[in-house]
Short mmCIF file of C-alpha atoms in Angstrom, two decimals:
data_model
loop_
_atom_site.label_atom_id
_atom_site.label_comp_id
_atom_site.label_asym_id
_atom_site.label_seq_id
_atom_site.Cartn_x
_atom_site.Cartn_y
_atom_site.Cartn_z
CA UNK L 1 89.74 123.49 148.04
CA UNK L 2 92.39 122.69 145.50
CA UNK L 3 92.00 122.73 141.78
CA UNK L 4 93.90 120.23 139.73
CA UNK L 5 94.63 120.73 136.11
CA UNK L 6 95.45 118.03 133.62
CA UNK L 7 97.47 118.65 130.56
CA UNK L 8 96.54 116.70 127.47
CA UNK L 9 99.46 114.86 126.04
CA UNK L 10 99.54 114.98 122.30
CA UNK L 11 101.14 112.08 120.54
CA UNK L 12 103.98 113.10 118.29
CA UNK L 13 103.10 113.32 114.63
CA UNK L 14 103.96 110.20 112.74
CA UNK L 15 106.07 110.99 109.70
CA UNK L 16 106.27 108.27 107.10
CA UNK L 17 109.66 107.34 105.81
CA UNK L 18 110.43 107.47 102.12
CA UNK L 19 110.19 103.69 101.91
CA UNK L 20 106.79 103.75 103.62
CA UNK L 21 105.51 106.44 101.26
CA UNK L 22 106.76 104.45 98.26
CA UNK L 23 105.07 101.28 99.53
CA UNK L 24 101.83 103.17 100.16
CA UNK L 25 101.94 104.67 96.66
CA UNK L 26 102.57 101.28 95.06
CA UNK L 27 99.66 99.80 97.02
CA UNK L 28 97.24 102.55 96.01
CA UNK L 29 98.53 102.80 92.44
CA UNK L 30 99.82 99.33 91.42
CA UNK L 31 101.76 98.69 88.24
CA UNK L 32 98.72 97.41 86.36
CA UNK L 33 97.06 100.84 86.75
CA UNK L 34 100.18 102.69 85.61
CA UNK L 35 100.48 100.64 82.42
CA UNK L 36 97.80 102.57 80.52
CA UNK L 37 99.51 105.88 81.30
CA UNK L 38 102.88 104.52 80.17
CA UNK L 39 101.30 103.21 76.96
CA UNK L 40 99.62 106.57 76.30
CA UNK L 41 102.88 108.47 76.86
CA UNK L 42 104.76 106.13 74.52
CA UNK L 43 102.06 106.46 71.86
CA UNK L 44 102.15 110.26 72.06
CA UNK L 45 105.89 110.16 71.36
CA UNK L 46 105.58 107.65 68.51
CA UNK L 47 102.66 109.42 66.81
CA UNK L 48 104.65 112.66 66.36
CA UNK L 49 106.93 111.35 63.57
CA UNK L 50 104.62 108.67 62.16
CA UNK L 51 101.28 110.51 62.06
CA UNK L 52 101.79 114.23 62.73
CA UNK L 53 98.34 114.99 61.32
CA UNK L 54 96.85 113.28 64.38
CA UNK L 55 97.79 116.42 66.32
CA UNK L 56 95.92 118.81 64.04
CA UNK L 57 93.03 120.74 65.55
CA UNK L 58 90.27 118.82 63.77
CA UNK L 59 91.89 115.47 64.55
CA UNK L 60 92.34 116.28 68.24
CA UNK L 61 88.71 117.36 68.50
CA UNK L 62 87.52 114.14 66.85
CA UNK L 63 89.77 111.92 68.97
CA UNK L 64 88.81 113.68 72.20
CA UNK L 65 85.08 113.44 71.42
CA UNK L 66 85.16 109.73 70.59
CA UNK L 67 87.50 109.07 73.52
CA UNK L 68 85.02 110.80 75.82
CA UNK L 69 82.16 108.59 74.63
CA UNK L 70 84.36 105.50 74.82
CA UNK L 71 85.49 106.37 78.35
CA UNK L 72 81.88 106.66 79.56
CA UNK L 73 80.88 103.36 77.95
CA UNK L 74 84.07 101.68 79.22
CA UNK L 75 83.32 102.85 82.76
CA UNK L 76 79.98 101.04 82.51
CA UNK L 77 81.74 97.92 81.26
CA UNK L 78 84.30 98.28 84.06
CA UNK L 79 81.56 98.30 86.70
CA UNK L 80 80.19 95.04 85.30
CA UNK L 81 83.68 93.51 85.27
CA UNK L 82 84.25 94.65 88.86
CA UNK L 83 81.38 92.43 90.04
CA UNK L 84 82.81 89.47 88.13
CA UNK L 85 80.74 89.57 84.94
CA UNK L 86 81.18 90.81 81.36
CA UNK L 87 78.70 92.68 79.16
CA UNK L 88 78.66 91.76 75.46
CA UNK L 89 75.37 93.60 74.88
CA UNK L 90 76.89 97.04 75.39
CA UNK L 91 77.10 97.85 71.67
CA UNK L 92 73.42 97.13 71.10
CA UNK L 93 72.34 99.09 74.18
CA UNK L 94 74.37 102.15 73.15
CA UNK L 95 72.87 101.87 69.65
CA UNK L 96 69.35 101.81 71.09
CA UNK L 97 70.07 104.97 73.06
CA UNK L 98 71.54 106.79 70.07
CA UNK L 99 68.75 105.51 67.82
CA UNK L 100 66.02 106.80 70.14
CA UNK L 101 67.60 110.25 70.13
CA UNK L 102 67.71 110.58 66.34
CA UNK L 103 64.43 108.74 65.71
CA UNK L 104 62.24 110.58 68.19
CA UNK L 105 64.17 113.83 68.59
CA UNK L 106 62.57 115.44 65.55
CA UNK L 107 61.69 119.10 65.26
CA UNK L 108 58.93 120.01 67.67
CA UNK L 109 59.62 117.12 70.04
CA UNK L 110 60.55 117.59 73.68
CA UNK L 111 64.31 117.07 73.65
CA UNK L 112 64.54 116.64 77.42
CA UNK L 113 61.96 113.84 77.42
CA UNK L 114 63.64 112.15 74.45
CA UNK L 115 67.03 112.25 76.18
CA UNK L 116 65.55 110.93 79.43
CA UNK L 117 63.89 108.08 77.54
CA UNK L 118 67.17 107.33 75.76
CA UNK L 119 68.80 106.96 79.19
CA UNK L 120 66.02 105.10 81.01
CA UNK L 121 65.63 102.40 78.35
CA UNK L 122 69.32 101.33 78.57
CA UNK L 123 68.98 101.22 82.36
CA UNK L 124 66.01 98.86 82.02
CA UNK L 125 67.76 96.70 79.43
CA UNK L 126 70.84 96.42 81.62
CA UNK L 127 68.64 95.55 84.60
CA UNK L 128 67.20 92.66 82.59
CA UNK L 129 70.75 91.39 82.21
CA UNK L 130 71.24 91.87 85.93
CA UNK L 131 68.17 89.84 86.87
CA UNK L 132 69.14 86.97 84.58
CA UNK L 133 72.74 86.96 85.81
CA UNK L 134 72.50 87.90 89.50
CA UNK L 135 69.11 86.47 90.46
CA UNK L 136 68.78 83.47 88.13
CA UNK L 137 72.58 82.89 88.14
CA UNK L 138 72.84 82.40 84.38
CA UNK L 139 76.18 82.68 82.59
CA UNK L 140 77.00 86.38 81.92
CA UNK L 141 78.55 85.74 78.50
CA UNK L 142 75.57 83.72 77.27
CA UNK L 143 73.02 86.18 78.66
CA UNK L 144 74.61 89.35 77.31
CA UNK L 145 75.41 87.77 73.94
CA UNK L 146 71.76 86.71 73.65
CA UNK L 147 70.64 90.19 74.70
CA UNK L 148 72.92 91.66 72.05
CA UNK L 149 71.29 89.50 69.38
CA UNK L 150 67.75 90.25 70.55
CA UNK L 151 68.31 94.00 70.70
CA UNK L 152 70.12 94.09 67.36
CA UNK L 153 67.29 92.13 65.76
CA UNK L 154 64.79 94.49 67.34
CA UNK L 155 66.65 97.46 65.85
CA UNK L 156 66.50 95.76 62.44
CA UNK L 157 62.72 95.41 62.72
CA UNK L 158 62.42 98.96 64.03
CA UNK L 159 64.56 100.77 61.47
CA UNK L 160 64.42 98.56 58.40
CA UNK L 161 66.68 96.11 56.63
CA UNK L 162 69.38 98.71 56.01
CA UNK L 163 69.91 99.11 59.77
CA UNK L 164 70.36 102.85 59.21
CA UNK L 165 68.59 105.01 61.76
CA UNK L 166 66.47 107.63 60.07
CA UNK L 167 66.38 111.13 61.47
CA UNK L 168 68.86 113.47 63.06
CA UNK L 169 69.83 114.46 66.58
CA UNK L 170 68.00 117.55 67.90
CA UNK L 171 69.79 120.82 67.24
CA UNK L 172 69.73 121.69 70.93
CA UNK L 173 71.63 118.49 71.74
CA UNK L 174 74.10 118.94 68.91
CA UNK L 175 74.77 122.48 70.09
CA UNK L 176 76.13 121.28 73.44
CA UNK L 177 77.97 118.23 72.12
CA UNK L 178 79.61 119.56 68.96
CA UNK L 179 81.30 122.49 70.69
CA UNK L 180 84.90 122.55 71.85
CA UNK L 181 87.20 124.31 74.28
CA UNK L 182 90.23 125.03 72.16
CA UNK L 183 90.79 121.74 70.34
CA UNK L 184 89.25 119.60 73.10
CA UNK L 185 85.70 118.46 72.39
CA UNK L 186 82.97 119.29 74.88
CA UNK L 187 82.03 115.60 74.87
CA UNK L 188 85.41 114.74 76.38
CA UNK L 189 84.90 117.32 79.11
CA UNK L 190 81.50 115.80 79.89
CA UNK L 191 83.21 112.43 80.03
CA UNK L 192 85.75 113.76 82.54
CA UNK L 193 82.98 115.08 84.78
CA UNK L 194 81.19 111.73 84.67
CA UNK L 195 84.48 109.92 85.37
CA UNK L 196 85.11 112.09 88.44
CA UNK L 197 81.62 111.29 89.75
CA UNK L 198 82.17 107.55 89.21
CA UNK L 199 85.57 107.77 90.93
CA UNK L 200 84.02 109.51 93.94
CA UNK L 201 81.28 106.89 94.06
CA UNK L 202 83.75 104.00 94.01
CA UNK L 203 86.32 105.52 96.32
CA UNK L 204 84.36 107.57 98.83
CA UNK L 205 81.10 105.69 99.39
CA UNK L 206 80.21 102.45 101.11
CA UNK L 207 78.33 101.30 98.04
CA UNK L 208 81.40 101.80 95.85
CA UNK L 209 83.54 99.69 98.16
CA UNK L 210 80.85 97.00 98.18
CA UNK L 211 81.06 96.71 94.39
CA UNK L 212 84.74 95.79 94.60
CA UNK L 213 84.14 93.50 97.58
CA UNK L 214 81.37 91.57 95.83
CA UNK L 215 83.55 91.10 92.76
CA UNK L 216 86.57 90.01 94.79
CA UNK L 217 84.72 87.36 96.80
CA UNK L 218 80.96 87.05 96.48
CA UNK L 219 80.61 84.47 99.24
CA UNK L 220 82.71 86.44 101.72
CA UNK L 221 80.72 89.59 100.96
CA UNK L 222 77.49 87.75 101.73
CA UNK L 223 78.93 86.40 105.00
CA UNK L 224 79.86 89.95 106.00
CA UNK L 225 76.23 90.99 105.62
CA UNK L 226 76.42 92.82 102.30
CA UNK L 227 73.37 92.76 100.07
CA UNK L 228 75.15 90.98 97.23
CA UNK L 229 72.19 90.67 94.86
CA UNK L 230 71.09 94.23 95.55
CA UNK L 231 74.61 95.51 94.89
CA UNK L 232 74.88 93.58 91.64
CA UNK L 233 71.49 94.72 90.35
CA UNK L 234 72.22 98.36 91.16
CA UNK L 235 75.59 98.02 89.44
CA UNK L 236 73.89 96.77 86.27
CA UNK L 237 71.50 99.72 86.48
CA UNK L 238 74.40 102.15 86.92
CA UNK L 239 76.19 100.60 83.95
CA UNK L 240 73.01 101.02 81.89
CA UNK L 241 72.92 104.68 82.90
CA UNK L 242 76.45 105.14 81.60
CA UNK L 243 75.59 103.30 78.37
CA UNK L 244 72.62 105.61 77.90
CA UNK L 245 74.74 108.72 78.46
CA UNK L 246 77.31 107.42 75.98
CA UNK L 247 74.60 106.84 73.38
CA UNK L 248 73.09 110.29 73.86
CA UNK L 249 76.46 112.04 73.56
CA UNK L 250 77.39 109.90 70.55
CA UNK L 251 74.15 110.80 68.80
CA UNK L 252 74.60 114.48 69.56
CA UNK L 253 78.17 114.55 68.27
CA UNK L 254 77.67 112.45 65.12
CA UNK L 255 74.24 113.87 64.32
CA UNK L 256 73.15 110.80 62.32
CA UNK L 257 74.56 107.66 63.97
CA UNK L 258 73.79 104.15 62.78
CA UNK L 259 73.88 100.71 64.37
CA UNK L 260 77.56 100.24 63.61
CA UNK L 261 78.33 103.34 65.65
CA UNK L 262 77.46 101.47 68.82
CA UNK L 263 78.56 97.98 67.77
CA UNK L 264 82.25 98.88 68.05
CA UNK L 265 81.93 99.27 71.82
CA UNK L 266 81.60 95.51 72.29
CA UNK L 267 85.35 95.09 71.73
CA UNK L 268 86.71 98.55 72.47
CA UNK L 269 85.29 98.80 76.00
CA UNK L 270 86.75 95.41 76.95
CA UNK L 271 90.08 96.43 75.41
CA UNK L 272 90.10 99.67 77.40
CA UNK L 273 89.38 97.74 80.59
CA UNK L 274 92.27 95.40 79.81
CA UNK L 275 94.65 98.29 79.11
CA UNK L 276 93.52 99.97 82.34
CA UNK L 277 94.51 96.95 84.41
CA UNK L 278 90.99 95.90 85.39
CA UNK L 279 91.00 92.35 86.77
CA UNK L 280 88.53 90.33 84.70
CA UNK L 281 87.78 88.05 87.61
CA UNK L 282 86.28 90.94 89.58
CA UNK L 283 87.58 93.39 92.14
CA UNK L 284 88.73 97.02 92.30
CA UNK L 285 89.60 99.19 89.30
CA UNK L 286 91.03 102.63 88.54
CA UNK L 287 88.72 105.15 86.89
CA UNK L 288 91.65 107.36 85.86
CA UNK L 289 93.33 104.43 84.13
CA UNK L 290 90.12 103.66 82.24
CA UNK L 291 90.02 107.24 80.93
CA UNK L 292 93.68 107.12 79.88
CA UNK L 293 93.07 103.74 78.25
CA UNK L 294 90.19 105.20 76.24
CA UNK L 295 92.36 108.09 75.04
CA UNK L 296 95.16 105.65 74.15
CA UNK L 297 92.92 103.36 72.12
CA UNK L 298 91.17 106.19 70.28
CA UNK L 299 94.45 107.96 69.47
CA UNK L 300 95.92 104.67 68.25
CA UNK L 301 92.91 104.10 66.00
CA UNK L 302 93.18 107.63 64.59
CA UNK L 303 96.92 107.29 63.93
CA UNK L 304 96.37 103.97 62.14
CA UNK L 305 93.53 105.44 60.06
CA UNK L 306 95.70 108.40 59.05
CA UNK L 307 98.37 105.96 57.86
CA UNK L 308 95.86 104.24 55.59
CA UNK L 309 94.87 101.15 57.59
CA UNK L 310 91.32 99.96 57.01
CA UNK L 311 88.69 99.28 59.65
CA UNK L 312 89.37 95.53 59.61
CA UNK L 313 93.08 95.99 60.25
CA UNK L 314 92.41 98.42 63.08
CA UNK L 315 90.02 95.98 64.76
CA UNK L 316 92.66 93.25 64.50
CA UNK L 317 95.20 95.51 66.17
CA UNK L 318 92.71 96.29 68.95
CA UNK L 319 92.39 92.55 69.52
CA UNK L 320 96.17 92.18 69.74
CA UNK L 321 96.32 95.09 72.19
CA UNK L 322 93.74 93.38 74.41
CA UNK L 323 95.65 90.08 74.41
CA UNK L 324 98.95 91.83 75.15
CA UNK L 325 97.42 93.90 77.95
CA UNK L 326 95.76 90.95 79.67
CA UNK L 327 98.86 88.80 79.18
CA UNK L 328 101.14 91.46 80.66
CA UNK L 329 98.88 91.92 83.68
CA UNK L 330 98.70 88.16 84.26
CA UNK L 331 102.45 87.69 83.95
CA UNK L 332 103.05 90.68 86.21
CA UNK L 333 100.75 89.21 88.86
CA UNK L 334 102.51 85.84 88.72
CA UNK L 335 105.93 87.50 88.88
CA UNK L 336 104.91 89.64 91.84
CA UNK L 337 103.48 86.67 93.73
CA UNK L 338 106.60 84.64 92.98
CA UNK L 339 108.91 87.38 94.22
CA UNK L 340 106.80 87.84 97.35
CA UNK L 341 106.82 84.10 98.05
CA UNK L 342 110.58 83.94 97.53
CA UNK L 343 111.11 86.87 99.88
CA UNK L 344 109.06 85.16 102.60
CA UNK L 345 111.00 81.91 102.17
CA UNK L 346 114.31 83.73 102.46
CA UNK L 347 113.19 85.42 105.66
CA UNK L 348 112.08 82.09 107.14
CA UNK L 349 115.23 80.21 106.14
CA UNK L 350 117.48 79.45 109.13
CA UNK L 351 120.75 81.29 109.32
CA UNK L 352 123.63 78.77 109.21
CA UNK L 353 125.78 78.80 112.29
CA UNK L 354 129.50 79.25 111.96
#
C-alpha cells in the first residue's frame, strides 16, 4: 500500500509596481478629495503673517470647537448629498435640537432624557423630509426649504418674537463640552470620533456602499435588488441623528445658543461639502475631506473676523469659496475626462506605415 503526498503550490506574491501603487492611490484618493487638505495647508501658512492671533490658545479652542460641530453637521449634509438630494432645513433642525437642550434642560431636569429628546426630534424631522422626497418624490430643494420655514416659524411661536431661546444648557452637559485637551476643544475630539464611525459605516459596511450606489444611479441600484427607498429613508434618519448631535454639542459649548446659531449651517455645511469634493449629483464622498473642509472654513472665518471683517462680508466670502470649489471640481472632471478620451483615441489611431 503506497502513500502519496501532494505538495501545495503557493502562488508567488504579487508585488505592485510603483506605477500601479500610484494609480491605486489616485483612484482611492482622487484630486477632488485632496483639494480640501491643500486649501487647509495653504491657509495655515497664510494665516501666520496675516492673523497670528488665530493661533492663540483661546482662538484655537474656539475654532476647534466650532469646527467640530460644523464637521458633524456637514457629515449629515454629505450623506443627503450622497443620495442625490440637498438639505436646506439643516439650520432649523440644529436650532431645534439646541433649543430643546437649553429650554428643557433646567436645574432638576433629567439631562439624559433631554439630550435624547434633542436627538430623536431631529431624526423625526429629517425622516419627514425623507418621506416627502424619497416616497412621494417631491423636489428636495422645495421640501427642505419649506421645512426650514415651518420649523423656523414654529421656533418663533415657541420662544417668542425675539427668537432668543430662554434658558441655559445643563451644567453636566457644559462640563463635558467646554473642556479641552491642551488647546483643542473636547467638542472637536467628539467630532473626530463621530467622523471615524461614519467613515467605518460608509467604507466597511454593505449599507454604506449602498448609499453611494443609490446616489450614483438610483435606477441601476433598484435593478440590482437594493432597497432604494429604505436606504434613502435610513440615510435621512442618520443625517437627522448627526444634526441632533451637532445641536446638543453646540448648546453645551455655547451655553445659551439662539436661532442664528443654527441658521449658519444652511450655507456652511454645503460649502464644506463643496470644498471636500463631494459630488452634488450623488455618489461617494470622503469623510476625512469633510473634516478638513470644516476646519478650513472655520479657521478662515476666524482669521477674517480677527482682521475686522463683519459677519456679512464673511458670509459673502463663504459663498465665493463654494462657487470656486464647485467650479474647480467641475473643471477638473471635464479636464480629466478630456485627457482620458484623448489618450484612448491616440491608442486607437493607426500607426502610419513607412
